[in-house]
Every structure is written in C-alpha cells, then in structure tokens.
Short mmCIF file of C-alpha atoms and ligand atoms in Angstrom, two decimals:
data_model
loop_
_atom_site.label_atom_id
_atom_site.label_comp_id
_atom_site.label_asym_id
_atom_site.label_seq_id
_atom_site.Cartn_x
_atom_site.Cartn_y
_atom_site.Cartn_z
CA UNK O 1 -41.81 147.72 -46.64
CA UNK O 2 -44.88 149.28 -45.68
CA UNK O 3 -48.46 148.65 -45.46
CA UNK O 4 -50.36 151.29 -46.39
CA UNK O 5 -54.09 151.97 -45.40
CA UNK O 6 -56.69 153.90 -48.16
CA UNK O 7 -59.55 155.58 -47.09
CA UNK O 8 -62.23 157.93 -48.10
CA UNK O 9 -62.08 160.94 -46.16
CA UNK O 10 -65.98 162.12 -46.98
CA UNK O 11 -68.92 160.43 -47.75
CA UNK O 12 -67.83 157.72 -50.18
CA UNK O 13 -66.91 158.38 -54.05
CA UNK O 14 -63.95 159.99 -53.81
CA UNK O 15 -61.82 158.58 -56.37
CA UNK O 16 -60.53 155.96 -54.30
CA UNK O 17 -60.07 153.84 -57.20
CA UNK O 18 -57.73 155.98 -59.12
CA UNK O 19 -55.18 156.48 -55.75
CA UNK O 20 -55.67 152.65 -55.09
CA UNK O 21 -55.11 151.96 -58.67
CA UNK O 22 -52.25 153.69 -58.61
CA UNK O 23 -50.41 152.09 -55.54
CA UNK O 24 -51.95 148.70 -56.65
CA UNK O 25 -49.13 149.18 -59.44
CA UNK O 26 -46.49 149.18 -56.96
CA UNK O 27 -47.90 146.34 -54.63
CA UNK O 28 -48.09 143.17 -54.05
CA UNK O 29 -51.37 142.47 -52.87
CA UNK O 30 -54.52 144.66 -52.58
CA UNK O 31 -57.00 143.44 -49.93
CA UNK O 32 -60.41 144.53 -49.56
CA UNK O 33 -61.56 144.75 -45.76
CA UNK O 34 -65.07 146.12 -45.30
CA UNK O 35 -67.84 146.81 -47.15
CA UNK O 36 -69.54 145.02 -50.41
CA UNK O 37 -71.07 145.96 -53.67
CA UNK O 38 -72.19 148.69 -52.88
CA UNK O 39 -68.83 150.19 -53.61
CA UNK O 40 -68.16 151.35 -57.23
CA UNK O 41 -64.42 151.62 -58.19
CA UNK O 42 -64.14 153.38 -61.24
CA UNK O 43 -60.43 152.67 -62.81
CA UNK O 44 -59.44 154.41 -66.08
CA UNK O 45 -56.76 152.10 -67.16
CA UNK O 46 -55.04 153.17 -70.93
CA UNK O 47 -58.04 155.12 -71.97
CA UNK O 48 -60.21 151.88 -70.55
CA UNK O 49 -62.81 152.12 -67.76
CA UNK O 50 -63.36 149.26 -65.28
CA UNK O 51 -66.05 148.92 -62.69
CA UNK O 52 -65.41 147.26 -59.71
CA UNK O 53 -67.84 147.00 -56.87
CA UNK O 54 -65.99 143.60 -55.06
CA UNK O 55 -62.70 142.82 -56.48
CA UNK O 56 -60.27 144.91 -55.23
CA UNK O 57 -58.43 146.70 -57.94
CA UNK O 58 -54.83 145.03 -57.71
CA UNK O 59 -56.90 142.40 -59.95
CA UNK O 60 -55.98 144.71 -63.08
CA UNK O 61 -52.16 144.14 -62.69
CA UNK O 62 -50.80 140.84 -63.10
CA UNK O 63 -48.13 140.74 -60.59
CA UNK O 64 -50.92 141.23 -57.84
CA UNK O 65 -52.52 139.48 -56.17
CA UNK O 66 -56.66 140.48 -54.73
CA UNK O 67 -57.67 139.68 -51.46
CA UNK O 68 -61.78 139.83 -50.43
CA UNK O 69 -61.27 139.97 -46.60
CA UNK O 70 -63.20 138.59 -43.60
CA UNK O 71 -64.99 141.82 -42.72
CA UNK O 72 -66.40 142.03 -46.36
CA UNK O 73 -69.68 140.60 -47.11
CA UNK O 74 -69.84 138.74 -50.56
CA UNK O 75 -72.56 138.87 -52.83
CA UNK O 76 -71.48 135.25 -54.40
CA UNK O 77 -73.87 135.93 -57.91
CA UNK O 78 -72.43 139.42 -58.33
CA UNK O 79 -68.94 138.59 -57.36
CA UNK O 80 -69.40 135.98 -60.04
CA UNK O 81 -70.49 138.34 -62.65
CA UNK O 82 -67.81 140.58 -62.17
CA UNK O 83 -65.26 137.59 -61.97
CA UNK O 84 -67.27 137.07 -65.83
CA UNK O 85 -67.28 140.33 -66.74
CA UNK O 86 -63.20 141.11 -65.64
CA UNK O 87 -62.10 138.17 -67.94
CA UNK O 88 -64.12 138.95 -71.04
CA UNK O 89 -62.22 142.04 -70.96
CA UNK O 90 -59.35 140.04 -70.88
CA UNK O 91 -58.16 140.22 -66.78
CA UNK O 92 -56.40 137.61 -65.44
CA UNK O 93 -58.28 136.94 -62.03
CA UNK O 94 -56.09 133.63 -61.47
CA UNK O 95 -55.11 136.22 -58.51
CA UNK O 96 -58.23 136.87 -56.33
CA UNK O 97 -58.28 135.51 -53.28
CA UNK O 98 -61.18 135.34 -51.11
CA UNK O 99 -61.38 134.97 -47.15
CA UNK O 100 -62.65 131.83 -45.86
CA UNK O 101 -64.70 134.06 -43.19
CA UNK O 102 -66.16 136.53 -44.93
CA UNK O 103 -70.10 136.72 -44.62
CA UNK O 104 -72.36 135.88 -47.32
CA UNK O 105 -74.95 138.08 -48.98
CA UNK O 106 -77.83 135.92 -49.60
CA UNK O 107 -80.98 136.61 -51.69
CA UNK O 108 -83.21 137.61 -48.52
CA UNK O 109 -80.90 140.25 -47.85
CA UNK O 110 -81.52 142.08 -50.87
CA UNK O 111 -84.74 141.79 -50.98
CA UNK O 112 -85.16 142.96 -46.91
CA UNK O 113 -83.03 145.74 -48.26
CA UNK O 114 -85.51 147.20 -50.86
CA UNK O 115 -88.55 146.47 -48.39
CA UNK O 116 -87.17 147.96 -45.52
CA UNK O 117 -86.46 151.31 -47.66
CA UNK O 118 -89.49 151.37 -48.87
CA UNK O 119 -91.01 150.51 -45.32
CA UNK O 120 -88.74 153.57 -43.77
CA UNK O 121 -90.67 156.33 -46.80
CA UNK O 122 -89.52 159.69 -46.42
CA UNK O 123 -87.05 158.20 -43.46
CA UNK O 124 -85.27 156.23 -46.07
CA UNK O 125 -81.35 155.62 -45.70
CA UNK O 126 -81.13 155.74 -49.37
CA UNK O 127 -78.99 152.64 -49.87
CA UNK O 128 -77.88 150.66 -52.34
CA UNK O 129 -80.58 148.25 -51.85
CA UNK O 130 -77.39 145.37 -53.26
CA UNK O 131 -78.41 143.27 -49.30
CA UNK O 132 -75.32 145.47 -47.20
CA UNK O 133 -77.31 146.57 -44.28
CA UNK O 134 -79.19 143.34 -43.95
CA UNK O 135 -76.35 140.81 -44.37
CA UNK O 136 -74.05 142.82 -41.85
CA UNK O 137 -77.07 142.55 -39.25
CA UNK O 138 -77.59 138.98 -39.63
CA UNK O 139 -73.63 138.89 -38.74
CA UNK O 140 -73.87 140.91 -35.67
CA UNK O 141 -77.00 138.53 -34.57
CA UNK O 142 -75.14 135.74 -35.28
CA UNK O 143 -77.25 134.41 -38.03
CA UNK O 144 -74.88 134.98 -40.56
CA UNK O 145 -73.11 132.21 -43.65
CA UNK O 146 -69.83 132.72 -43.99
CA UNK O 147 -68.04 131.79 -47.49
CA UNK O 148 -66.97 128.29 -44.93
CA UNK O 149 -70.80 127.08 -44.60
CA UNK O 150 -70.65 127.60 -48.48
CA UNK O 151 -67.71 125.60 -49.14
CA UNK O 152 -69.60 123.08 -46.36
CA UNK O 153 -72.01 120.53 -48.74
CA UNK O 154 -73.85 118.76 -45.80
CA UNK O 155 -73.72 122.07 -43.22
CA UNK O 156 -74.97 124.49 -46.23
CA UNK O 157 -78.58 122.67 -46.96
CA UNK O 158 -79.23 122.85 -43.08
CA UNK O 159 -78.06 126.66 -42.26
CA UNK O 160 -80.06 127.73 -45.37
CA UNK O 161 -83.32 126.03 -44.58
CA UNK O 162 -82.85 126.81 -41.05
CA UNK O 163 -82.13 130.62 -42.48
CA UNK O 164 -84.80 131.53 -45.03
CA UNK O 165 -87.37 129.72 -42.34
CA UNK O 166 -86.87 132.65 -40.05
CA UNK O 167 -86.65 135.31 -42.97
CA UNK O 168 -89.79 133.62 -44.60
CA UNK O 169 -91.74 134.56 -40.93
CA UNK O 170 -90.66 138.29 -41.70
CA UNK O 171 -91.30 138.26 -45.29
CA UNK O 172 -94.67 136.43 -45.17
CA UNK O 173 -96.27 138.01 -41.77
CA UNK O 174 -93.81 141.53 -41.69
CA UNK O 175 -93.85 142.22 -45.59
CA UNK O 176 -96.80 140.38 -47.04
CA UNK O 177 -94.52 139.07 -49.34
CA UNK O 178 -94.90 135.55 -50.69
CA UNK O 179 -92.00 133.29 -48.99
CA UNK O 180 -88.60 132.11 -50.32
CA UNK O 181 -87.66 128.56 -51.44
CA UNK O 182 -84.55 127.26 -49.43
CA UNK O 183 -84.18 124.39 -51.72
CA UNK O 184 -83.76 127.05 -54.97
CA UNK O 185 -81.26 129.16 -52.63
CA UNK O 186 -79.51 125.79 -51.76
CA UNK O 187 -79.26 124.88 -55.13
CA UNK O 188 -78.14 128.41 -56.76
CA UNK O 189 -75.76 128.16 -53.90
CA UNK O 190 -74.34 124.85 -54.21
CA UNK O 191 -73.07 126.22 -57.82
CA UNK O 192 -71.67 129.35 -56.45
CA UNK O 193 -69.47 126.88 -54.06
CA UNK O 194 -67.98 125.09 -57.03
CA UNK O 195 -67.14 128.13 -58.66
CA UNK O 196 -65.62 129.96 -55.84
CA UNK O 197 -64.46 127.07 -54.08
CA UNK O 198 -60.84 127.56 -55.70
CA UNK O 199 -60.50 131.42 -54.51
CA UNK O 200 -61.47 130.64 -50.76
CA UNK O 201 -58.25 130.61 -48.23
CA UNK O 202 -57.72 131.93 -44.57
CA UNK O 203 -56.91 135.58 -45.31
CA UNK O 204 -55.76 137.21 -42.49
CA UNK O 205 -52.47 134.13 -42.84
CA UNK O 206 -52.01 134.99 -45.98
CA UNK O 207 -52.02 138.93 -45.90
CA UNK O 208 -49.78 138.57 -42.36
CA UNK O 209 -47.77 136.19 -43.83
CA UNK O 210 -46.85 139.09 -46.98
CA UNK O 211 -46.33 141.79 -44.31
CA UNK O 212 -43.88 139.93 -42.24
CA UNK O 213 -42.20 138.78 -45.72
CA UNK O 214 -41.72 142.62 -46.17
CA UNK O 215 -44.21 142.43 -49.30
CA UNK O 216 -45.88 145.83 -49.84
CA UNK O 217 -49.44 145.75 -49.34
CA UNK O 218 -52.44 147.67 -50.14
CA UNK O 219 -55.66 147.98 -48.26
CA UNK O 220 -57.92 149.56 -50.31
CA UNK O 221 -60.70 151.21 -48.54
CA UNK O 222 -64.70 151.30 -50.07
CA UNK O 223 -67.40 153.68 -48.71
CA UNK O 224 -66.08 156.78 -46.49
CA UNK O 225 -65.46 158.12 -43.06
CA UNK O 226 -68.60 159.97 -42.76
CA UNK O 227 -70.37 156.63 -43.30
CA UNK O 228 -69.04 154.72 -40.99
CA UNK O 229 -71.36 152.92 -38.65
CA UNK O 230 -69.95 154.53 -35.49
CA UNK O 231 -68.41 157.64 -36.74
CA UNK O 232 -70.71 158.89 -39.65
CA UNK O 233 -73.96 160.94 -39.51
CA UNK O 234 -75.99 158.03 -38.11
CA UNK O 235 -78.99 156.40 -38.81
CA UNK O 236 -77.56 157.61 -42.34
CA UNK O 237 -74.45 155.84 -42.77
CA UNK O 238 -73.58 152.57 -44.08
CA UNK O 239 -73.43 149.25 -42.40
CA UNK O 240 -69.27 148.90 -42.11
CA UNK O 241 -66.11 150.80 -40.83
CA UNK O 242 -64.76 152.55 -43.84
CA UNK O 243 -62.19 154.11 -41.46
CA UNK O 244 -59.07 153.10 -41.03
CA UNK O 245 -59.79 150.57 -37.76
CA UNK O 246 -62.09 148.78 -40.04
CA UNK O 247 -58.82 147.69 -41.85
CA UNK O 248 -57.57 145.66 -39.11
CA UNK O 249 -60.76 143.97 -38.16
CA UNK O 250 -61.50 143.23 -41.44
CA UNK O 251 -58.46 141.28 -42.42
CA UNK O 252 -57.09 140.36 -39.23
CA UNK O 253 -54.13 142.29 -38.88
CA UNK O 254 -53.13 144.19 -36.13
CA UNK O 255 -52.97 148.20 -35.86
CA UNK O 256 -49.05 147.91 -35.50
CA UNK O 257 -48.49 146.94 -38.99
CA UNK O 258 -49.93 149.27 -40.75
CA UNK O 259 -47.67 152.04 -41.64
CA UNK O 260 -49.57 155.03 -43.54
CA UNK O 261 -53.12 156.27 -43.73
CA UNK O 262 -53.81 158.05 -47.27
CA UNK O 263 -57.49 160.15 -46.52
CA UNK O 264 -58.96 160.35 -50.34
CA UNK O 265 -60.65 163.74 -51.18
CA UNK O 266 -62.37 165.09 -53.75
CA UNK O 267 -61.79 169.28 -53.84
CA UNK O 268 -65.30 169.29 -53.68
CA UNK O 269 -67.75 166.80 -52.19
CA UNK O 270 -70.45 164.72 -53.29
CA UNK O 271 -73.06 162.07 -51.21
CA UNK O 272 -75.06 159.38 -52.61
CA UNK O 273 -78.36 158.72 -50.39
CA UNK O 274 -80.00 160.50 -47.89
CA UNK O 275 -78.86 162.54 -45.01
CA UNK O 276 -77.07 165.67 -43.95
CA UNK O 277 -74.63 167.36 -45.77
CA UNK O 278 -73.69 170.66 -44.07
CA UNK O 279 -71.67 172.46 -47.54
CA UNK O 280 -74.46 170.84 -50.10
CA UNK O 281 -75.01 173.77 -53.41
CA UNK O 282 -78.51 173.65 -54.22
CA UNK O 283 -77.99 176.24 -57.11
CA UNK O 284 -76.20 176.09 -60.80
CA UNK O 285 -72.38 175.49 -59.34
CA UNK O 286 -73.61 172.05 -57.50
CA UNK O 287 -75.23 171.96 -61.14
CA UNK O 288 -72.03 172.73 -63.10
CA UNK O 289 -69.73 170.79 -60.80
CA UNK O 290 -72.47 167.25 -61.31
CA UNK O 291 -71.75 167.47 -65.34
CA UNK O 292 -68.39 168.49 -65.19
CA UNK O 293 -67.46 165.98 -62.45
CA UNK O 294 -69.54 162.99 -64.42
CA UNK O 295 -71.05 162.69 -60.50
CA UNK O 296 -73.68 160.00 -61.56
CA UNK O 297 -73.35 156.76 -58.73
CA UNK O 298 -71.51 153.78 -60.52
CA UNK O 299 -72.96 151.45 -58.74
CA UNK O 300 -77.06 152.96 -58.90
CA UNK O 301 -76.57 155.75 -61.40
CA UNK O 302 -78.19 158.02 -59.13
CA UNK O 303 -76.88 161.90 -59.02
CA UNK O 304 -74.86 162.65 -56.69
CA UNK O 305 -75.25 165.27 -54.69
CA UNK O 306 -72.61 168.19 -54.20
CA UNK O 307 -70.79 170.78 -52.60
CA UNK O 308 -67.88 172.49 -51.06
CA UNK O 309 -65.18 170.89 -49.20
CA UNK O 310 -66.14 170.45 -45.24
CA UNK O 311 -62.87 171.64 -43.20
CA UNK O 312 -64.95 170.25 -40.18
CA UNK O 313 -65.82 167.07 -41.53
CA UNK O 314 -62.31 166.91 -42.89
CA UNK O 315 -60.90 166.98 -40.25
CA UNK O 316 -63.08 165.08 -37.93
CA UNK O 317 -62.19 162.52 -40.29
CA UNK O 318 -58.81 162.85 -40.16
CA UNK O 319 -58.88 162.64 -36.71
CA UNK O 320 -61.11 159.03 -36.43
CA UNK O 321 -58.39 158.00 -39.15
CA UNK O 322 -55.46 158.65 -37.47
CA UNK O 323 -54.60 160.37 -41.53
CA UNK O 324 -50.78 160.50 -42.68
CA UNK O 325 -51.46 161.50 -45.61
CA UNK O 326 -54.02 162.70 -48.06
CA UNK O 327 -54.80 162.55 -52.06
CA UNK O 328 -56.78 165.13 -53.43
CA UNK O 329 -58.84 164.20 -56.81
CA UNK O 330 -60.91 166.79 -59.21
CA UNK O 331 -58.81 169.33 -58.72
CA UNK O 332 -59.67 170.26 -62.77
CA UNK O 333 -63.70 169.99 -61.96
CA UNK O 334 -63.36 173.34 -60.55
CA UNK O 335 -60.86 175.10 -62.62
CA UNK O 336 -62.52 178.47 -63.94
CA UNK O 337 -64.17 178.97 -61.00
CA UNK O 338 -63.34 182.62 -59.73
CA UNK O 339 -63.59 181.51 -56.58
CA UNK O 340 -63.57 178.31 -54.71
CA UNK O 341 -64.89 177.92 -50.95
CA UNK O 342 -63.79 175.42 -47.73
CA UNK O 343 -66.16 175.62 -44.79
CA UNK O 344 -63.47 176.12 -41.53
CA UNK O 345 -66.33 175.74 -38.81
CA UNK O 346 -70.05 175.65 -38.52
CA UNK O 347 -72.50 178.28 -36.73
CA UNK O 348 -75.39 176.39 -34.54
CA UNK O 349 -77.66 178.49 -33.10
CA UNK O 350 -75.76 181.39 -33.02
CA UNK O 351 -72.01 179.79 -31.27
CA UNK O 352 -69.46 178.91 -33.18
CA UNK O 353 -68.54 175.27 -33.61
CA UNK O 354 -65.32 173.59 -34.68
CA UNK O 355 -66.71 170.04 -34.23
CA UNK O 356 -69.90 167.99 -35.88
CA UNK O 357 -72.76 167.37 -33.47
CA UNK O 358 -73.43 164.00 -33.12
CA UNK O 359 -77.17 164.84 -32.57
CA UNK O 360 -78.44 165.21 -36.20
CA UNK O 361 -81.03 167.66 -36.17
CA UNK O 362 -78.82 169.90 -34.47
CA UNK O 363 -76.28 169.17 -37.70
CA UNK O 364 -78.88 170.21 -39.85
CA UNK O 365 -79.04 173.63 -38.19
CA UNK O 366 -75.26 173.93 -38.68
CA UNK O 367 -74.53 176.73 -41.10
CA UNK O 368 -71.06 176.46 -42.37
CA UNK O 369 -68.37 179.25 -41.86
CA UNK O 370 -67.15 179.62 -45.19
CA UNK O 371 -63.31 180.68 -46.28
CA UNK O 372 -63.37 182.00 -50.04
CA UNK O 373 -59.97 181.18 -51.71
CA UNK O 374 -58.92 182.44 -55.24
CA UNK O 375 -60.30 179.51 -58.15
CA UNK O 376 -57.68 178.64 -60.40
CA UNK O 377 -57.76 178.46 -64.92
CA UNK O 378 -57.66 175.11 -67.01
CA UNK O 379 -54.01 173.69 -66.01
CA UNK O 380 -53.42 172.76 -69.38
CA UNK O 381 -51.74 169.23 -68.98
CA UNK O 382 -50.53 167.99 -65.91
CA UNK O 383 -47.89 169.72 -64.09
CA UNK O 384 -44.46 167.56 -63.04
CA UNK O 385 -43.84 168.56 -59.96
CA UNK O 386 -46.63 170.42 -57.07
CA UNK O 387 -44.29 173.65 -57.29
CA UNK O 388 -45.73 173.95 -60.87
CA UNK O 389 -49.31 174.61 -59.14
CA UNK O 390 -50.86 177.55 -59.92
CA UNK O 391 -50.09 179.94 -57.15
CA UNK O 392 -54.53 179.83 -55.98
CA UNK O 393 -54.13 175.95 -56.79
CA UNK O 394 -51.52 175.65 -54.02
CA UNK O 395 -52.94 177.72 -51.51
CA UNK O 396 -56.09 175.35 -51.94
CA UNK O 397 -53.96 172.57 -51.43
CA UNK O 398 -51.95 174.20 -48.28
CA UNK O 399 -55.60 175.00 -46.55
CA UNK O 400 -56.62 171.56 -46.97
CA UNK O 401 -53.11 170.13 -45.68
CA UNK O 402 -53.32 172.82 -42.26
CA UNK O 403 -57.01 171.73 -41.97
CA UNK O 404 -56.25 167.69 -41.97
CA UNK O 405 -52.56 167.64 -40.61
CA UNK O 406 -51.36 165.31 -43.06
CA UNK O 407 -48.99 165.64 -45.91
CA UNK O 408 -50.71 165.99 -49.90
CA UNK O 409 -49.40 163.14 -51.71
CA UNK O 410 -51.37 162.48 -54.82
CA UNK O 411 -53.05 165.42 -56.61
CA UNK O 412 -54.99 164.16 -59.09
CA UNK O 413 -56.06 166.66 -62.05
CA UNK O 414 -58.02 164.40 -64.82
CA UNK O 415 -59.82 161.25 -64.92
CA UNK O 416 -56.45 159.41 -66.78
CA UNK O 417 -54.00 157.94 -63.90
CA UNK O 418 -51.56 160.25 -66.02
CA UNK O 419 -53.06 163.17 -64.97
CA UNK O 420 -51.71 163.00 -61.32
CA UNK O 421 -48.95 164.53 -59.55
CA UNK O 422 -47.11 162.01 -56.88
CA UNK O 423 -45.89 164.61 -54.61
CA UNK O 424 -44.79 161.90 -52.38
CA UNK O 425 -44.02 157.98 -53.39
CA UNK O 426 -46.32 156.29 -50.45
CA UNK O 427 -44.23 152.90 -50.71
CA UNK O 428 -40.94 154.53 -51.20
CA UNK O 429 -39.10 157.42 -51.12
CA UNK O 430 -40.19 160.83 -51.69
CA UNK O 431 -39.92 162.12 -54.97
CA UNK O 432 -39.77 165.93 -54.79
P1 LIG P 501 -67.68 153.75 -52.81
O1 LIG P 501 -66.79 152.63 -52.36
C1 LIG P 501 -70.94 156.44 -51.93
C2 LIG P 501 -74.10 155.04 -49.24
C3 LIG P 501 -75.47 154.83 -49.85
C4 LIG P 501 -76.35 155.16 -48.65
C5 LIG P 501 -75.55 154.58 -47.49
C6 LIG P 501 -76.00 153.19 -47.05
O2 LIG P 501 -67.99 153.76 -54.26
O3 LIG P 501 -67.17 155.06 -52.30
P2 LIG P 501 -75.64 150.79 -48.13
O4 LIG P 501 -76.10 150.21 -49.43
O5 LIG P 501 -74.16 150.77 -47.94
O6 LIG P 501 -76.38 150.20 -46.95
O7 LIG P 501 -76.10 152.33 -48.18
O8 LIG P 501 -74.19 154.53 -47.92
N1 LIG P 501 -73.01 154.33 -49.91
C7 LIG P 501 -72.09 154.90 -50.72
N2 LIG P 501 -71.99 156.17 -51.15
N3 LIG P 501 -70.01 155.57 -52.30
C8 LIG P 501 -70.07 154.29 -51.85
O9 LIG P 501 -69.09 153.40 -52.08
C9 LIG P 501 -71.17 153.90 -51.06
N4 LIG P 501 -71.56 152.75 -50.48
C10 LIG P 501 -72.68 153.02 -49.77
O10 LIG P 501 -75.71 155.71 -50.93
O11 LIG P 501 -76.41 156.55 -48.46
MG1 LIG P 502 -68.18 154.82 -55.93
#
C-alpha cells in the first residue's frame, strides 16, 4: 500500500489542506516532515473550518493517527494551544504523535525573528515572524533543543541557561534589547514537558514500522517548492525543504518507500512575503481573484499576493519534485473570466528562457511569455467525472498536465471537500 508524498507546487498556500484532508480520510497516519507554524492548513470539514498550523490534519479523523516529524521545528506553547483549541471543538488528539528529535522553537527565536526583519528594512524576507528561520539556524549550528532535552529534567535547566546566555549577548549588545530570563524559559518549559511528554516517541520507527506493515501513509507537505531553502528564489524562501526530499529527511524514511508525489496547485497563484513573482497582476483581476479566492494568510492575515499560473515555475518544480501527480484547487475562483492566461517561458533581456535564473535580479527582469486559453462560466455544482469539464476547463487542465508531466488527480472546484473531482484514487485504484 503506498506512501504517498504532498507537496505545494508554488509558493506555499495552495490548498494543501483540502488534498491532504482528503487522503488523510483514507490513511492511516499523516506525518508532518518540515516546516512549523508558519504553515496554515485551512480544512473545511461538514461546513466547519479548522486551522492548523502544526498538527497535521489526519488529527480530524479518528482512525488516524498524526505524526510531528524530526525535521519539524515545534513551537511547544503554540502546539499546545492548538492541541487546546482542536479539543474544545471536540477533536480527539489521543492520536498525535510527536518525534522525539524534532527541534524546539524557543522564545528567543521569535523574538530574533521580528528583530532581524525589522533589522533587514526594505530587504525584509517577509516572514512569519512565529521563530522558523531562527530555530532552523540554531539546528544547523548545532545549538539547537530537541523535544529529548525537553523531556530531559536535569539536561533542560543547563542547555537553556547555557542557550539564552549566548542569545542574551546578541539581544543585549546586537539588538539593544533588554535580556531574557533562562530561569522563566526553564520554568514555562518544564510545563510544556509534562504536557507533551505523553505525545513524544521515535518517529521515523514508528512511521517505518506502518510502511513495512503495508499501512497507507500520508506525508503532508507545508510551505512550497518555490520556498525551499535550496530550490526557491533565495534569500526569499523559507528556512525548510518543502519539496519532496525534505520528506525523507524529515521523518527518516528512505526515498525508496515513497510511492507517489501529488504537486498541489492553485489555477492561479498567490505569495505571502516578499520576493519575486514573475506572473504577479498588479491591476483589478489580481484584485478580483484576492476577494473571490478569500486570499488573506491564515496564519498572519496578510493579503496575498496574486497572479497567473507560472508554466516555468511549474515545472521547475515538478522537476526538483520528481511530481507523479498533481491536484489543481480554485478552479471556480476564475470562472467568468473570458480568458485565463499560463506563462510557457520567460523573456530576459531579449532571449527566450524556458528555465528560472537562479540569479534574482536577473528573475526580476524576466517577462513572462504568456499563452491565453479560453476562461470557463460558473460550473454549477460539481461535475462527477473530469469528462464533464467544460470543454475551456479541460484544455486548462491538459496545458497544465503537458507543462508538469504528471497525471491531474484531484480537481478541486469549491472550498467544501465535496466540491472535488477524484480523477484518480491516489491510494487505490483509479476511478475513471
Ligand atoms: P503553508 O503551509 C505561504 C513564507 C513567508 C515568507 C517566507 C519565509 O500555509 O502553505 P518563514 O516564517 O517561513 O521564515 O517565512 O515563507 N511562508 C509561507 N507562505 N504559505 C506558507 O505555509 C508559508 N510559510 C512560510 O510568507 O515569505
Ligand atoms: Mg497556508
């Protein structure tokens, strides 16, 4: 039974959620691998909305059971809150499991966050400011906690004093800010311990130990290609793999056992934060597609910015994801457009270019190469079966399947996980 990799194909926000929601029906476990709160999974369950940001969304069906991975970093307060927040809506999260590994997000990396931001000005990354960038630093210099210090009650008192000494040297003499008290972090922290202390196993046993049982599992993928740390638009890009390699260092499972990639797409595209953004509409459609999209961040409330679908980002990301498959989401955002565009290549300086620069401010000059397809009406409900796509609809869909070289498997037309079509069943057999 397979494992099946999601990830977003742009630049995060892609309706991730609703695919992973879907399969997390079908699965039996759902394991985060990268990433933090600075996702926001938005999952309309029977007319209800749930936010995620660190529990992955398996937690909303019983039979499932959540997994937190090594290679995410855990805001222990926030996870907390959502733990809080998920049962007074009623949600069983006897389920989540958390890795024993994973890297904590501790107060100093929030703050660092913000100050560093507002240090950069005008050069800003535009993040979430929610402690990402700073905690997965501190990992990769080998100053990290991991949730095993925390569960640790005579290690954790030394590693944080040790810790917020060195931070309180960049906050006090860097910052000008007025220092931290490790004996307040040690304390808050000692509480988190209890709390979390029954969630905490070794992961990457447990989510082998499901895939050689023949369990099907999910990895649910946060953030998007085109912010990955190596293969997005650098220095603007998060602080994680979001592609699909992330997925194996992040739980500990090799590349062999993973069986399908599913790139997540929106038929339009919209970025959060700073940097480039090749198809961006600076007119009334970016304006019409924002309201009618609802394309306000989830986890900052910020506006998203938006535009056409990027054949070249598309499928650069397919490419660096190795994609079987793809969903496409918001198809109905753009219904009554006459026409809706795709950009197939980019012109830099006069040539022609079928691949993204890495250098940035020669992205910038990129002018995309438009194709203008014929928009589709209101569908009217959801259609059973992908033949009953308008005729423009499915020539949308058939550009964006040539451009990525993967199969269309979810089309999702509506906000409601009944307003999809499941062209193909990822964990079974194909339906039409
Ligand atoms: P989901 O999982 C969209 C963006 C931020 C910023 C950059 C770095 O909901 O798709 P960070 O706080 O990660 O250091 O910010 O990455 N970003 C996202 N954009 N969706 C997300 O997650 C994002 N997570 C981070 O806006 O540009
Ligand atoms: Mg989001």
């Amino acid at each position: 039974m397979p494992a099946i990799a999601v990830v977003g194909a742009q630049f995060g926000d892609e309706g991730k959620g609703k695919v992973s929601h879907y399969l997390a029906e079908r699965a039996h476990m759902v394991v985060r691998t990268q990433g933090g709160n600075n996702a926001g999974h938005t999952v309309v369950v029977g007319g209800r909305i749930f936010r995620l940001h660190t529990v992955p969304s398996g937690v909303l069906y019983p039979g499932c059971k959540s997994v937190i991975g090594n290679g995410v970093v855990v805001d222990p307060k926030a996870l907390l809150e959502e733990i809080d927040y998920l049962r007074s809506e009623g949600v069983d999260t006897g389920r989540l499991i958390l890795s024993d590994r994973a890297h904590l997000i501790m107060p100093y990396h929030k703050l660092l966050d913000g100050l560093d931001e507002d240090r950069r000005g005008q050069r800003r990354i535009g993040t979430t400011r929610q402690g990402i960038g700073p905690a997965y630093m501190d990992k990769n210099a080998r100053l990290g906690i991991r949730v095993a210090d925390l569960l640790d009650r005579e290690g954790l008192r030394e590693v944080i004093e040790e810790h917020v000494a060195l931070k309180n040297d960049l906050l006090v003499k860097v910052y000008g800010q007025d220092p931290l008290s490790a004996a307040e972090i040690y304390e808050d922290y000692r509480g988190y311990a209890e709390r979390l202390r029954p969630f905490v196993t070794d992961t990457a046993r447990l989510v082998n130990d499901a895939i050689d049982a023949g369990e099907r599992v999910l990895f649910e993928g946060a953030q998007g290609s085109l912010l990955d740390v190596d293969h997005g638009t650098y220095p603007y890009v998060t602080s994680s793999h979001p592609i699909a390699g992330g997925v194996t260092i992040g739980s500990g499972v090799g590349p062999t056992k993973i069986d399908k990639v599913v790139g997540v797409l929106k038929a339009y595209t919209s970025r959060v934060g700073d940097g480039p953004f090749p198809t961006e509409l600076m007119d009334e459609q970016g304006d019409a597609i924002r309201e009618r999209g609802k394309e306000y961040g989830t986890t900052t409330g910020r506006p998203r910015r938006i535009g056409w679908v990027d054949g070249v980002l598309l499928g650069y990301a397919a490419r660096i994801n190795g994609l079987t498959h793809i969903a496409i989401n918001s198809v109905d955002v753009l219904a009554g457009f006459d026409t809706v565009k795709v950009a197939v290549a980019y012109e830099l300086d006069g040539r022609r270019i079928e691949d993204p620069p890495a250098n940035l401010r020669e992205l910038a000059r990129c002018k995309p190469i438009y194709e203008e397809l014929s928009g589709w009406g209101d569908l009217g409900g959801t259609p059973a079966h992908r033949s009953e796509l308008p005729a423009s609809l499915e020539s949308y869909v058939k550009r964006i399947e040539q451009i990525s070289h993967a199969k269309v498997a979810v089309i999702s037309v509506g906000r409601e996980q009944g307003e999809t079509i499941y062209v193909e069943d990822l964990f079974g057999k194909a339906r039409v």
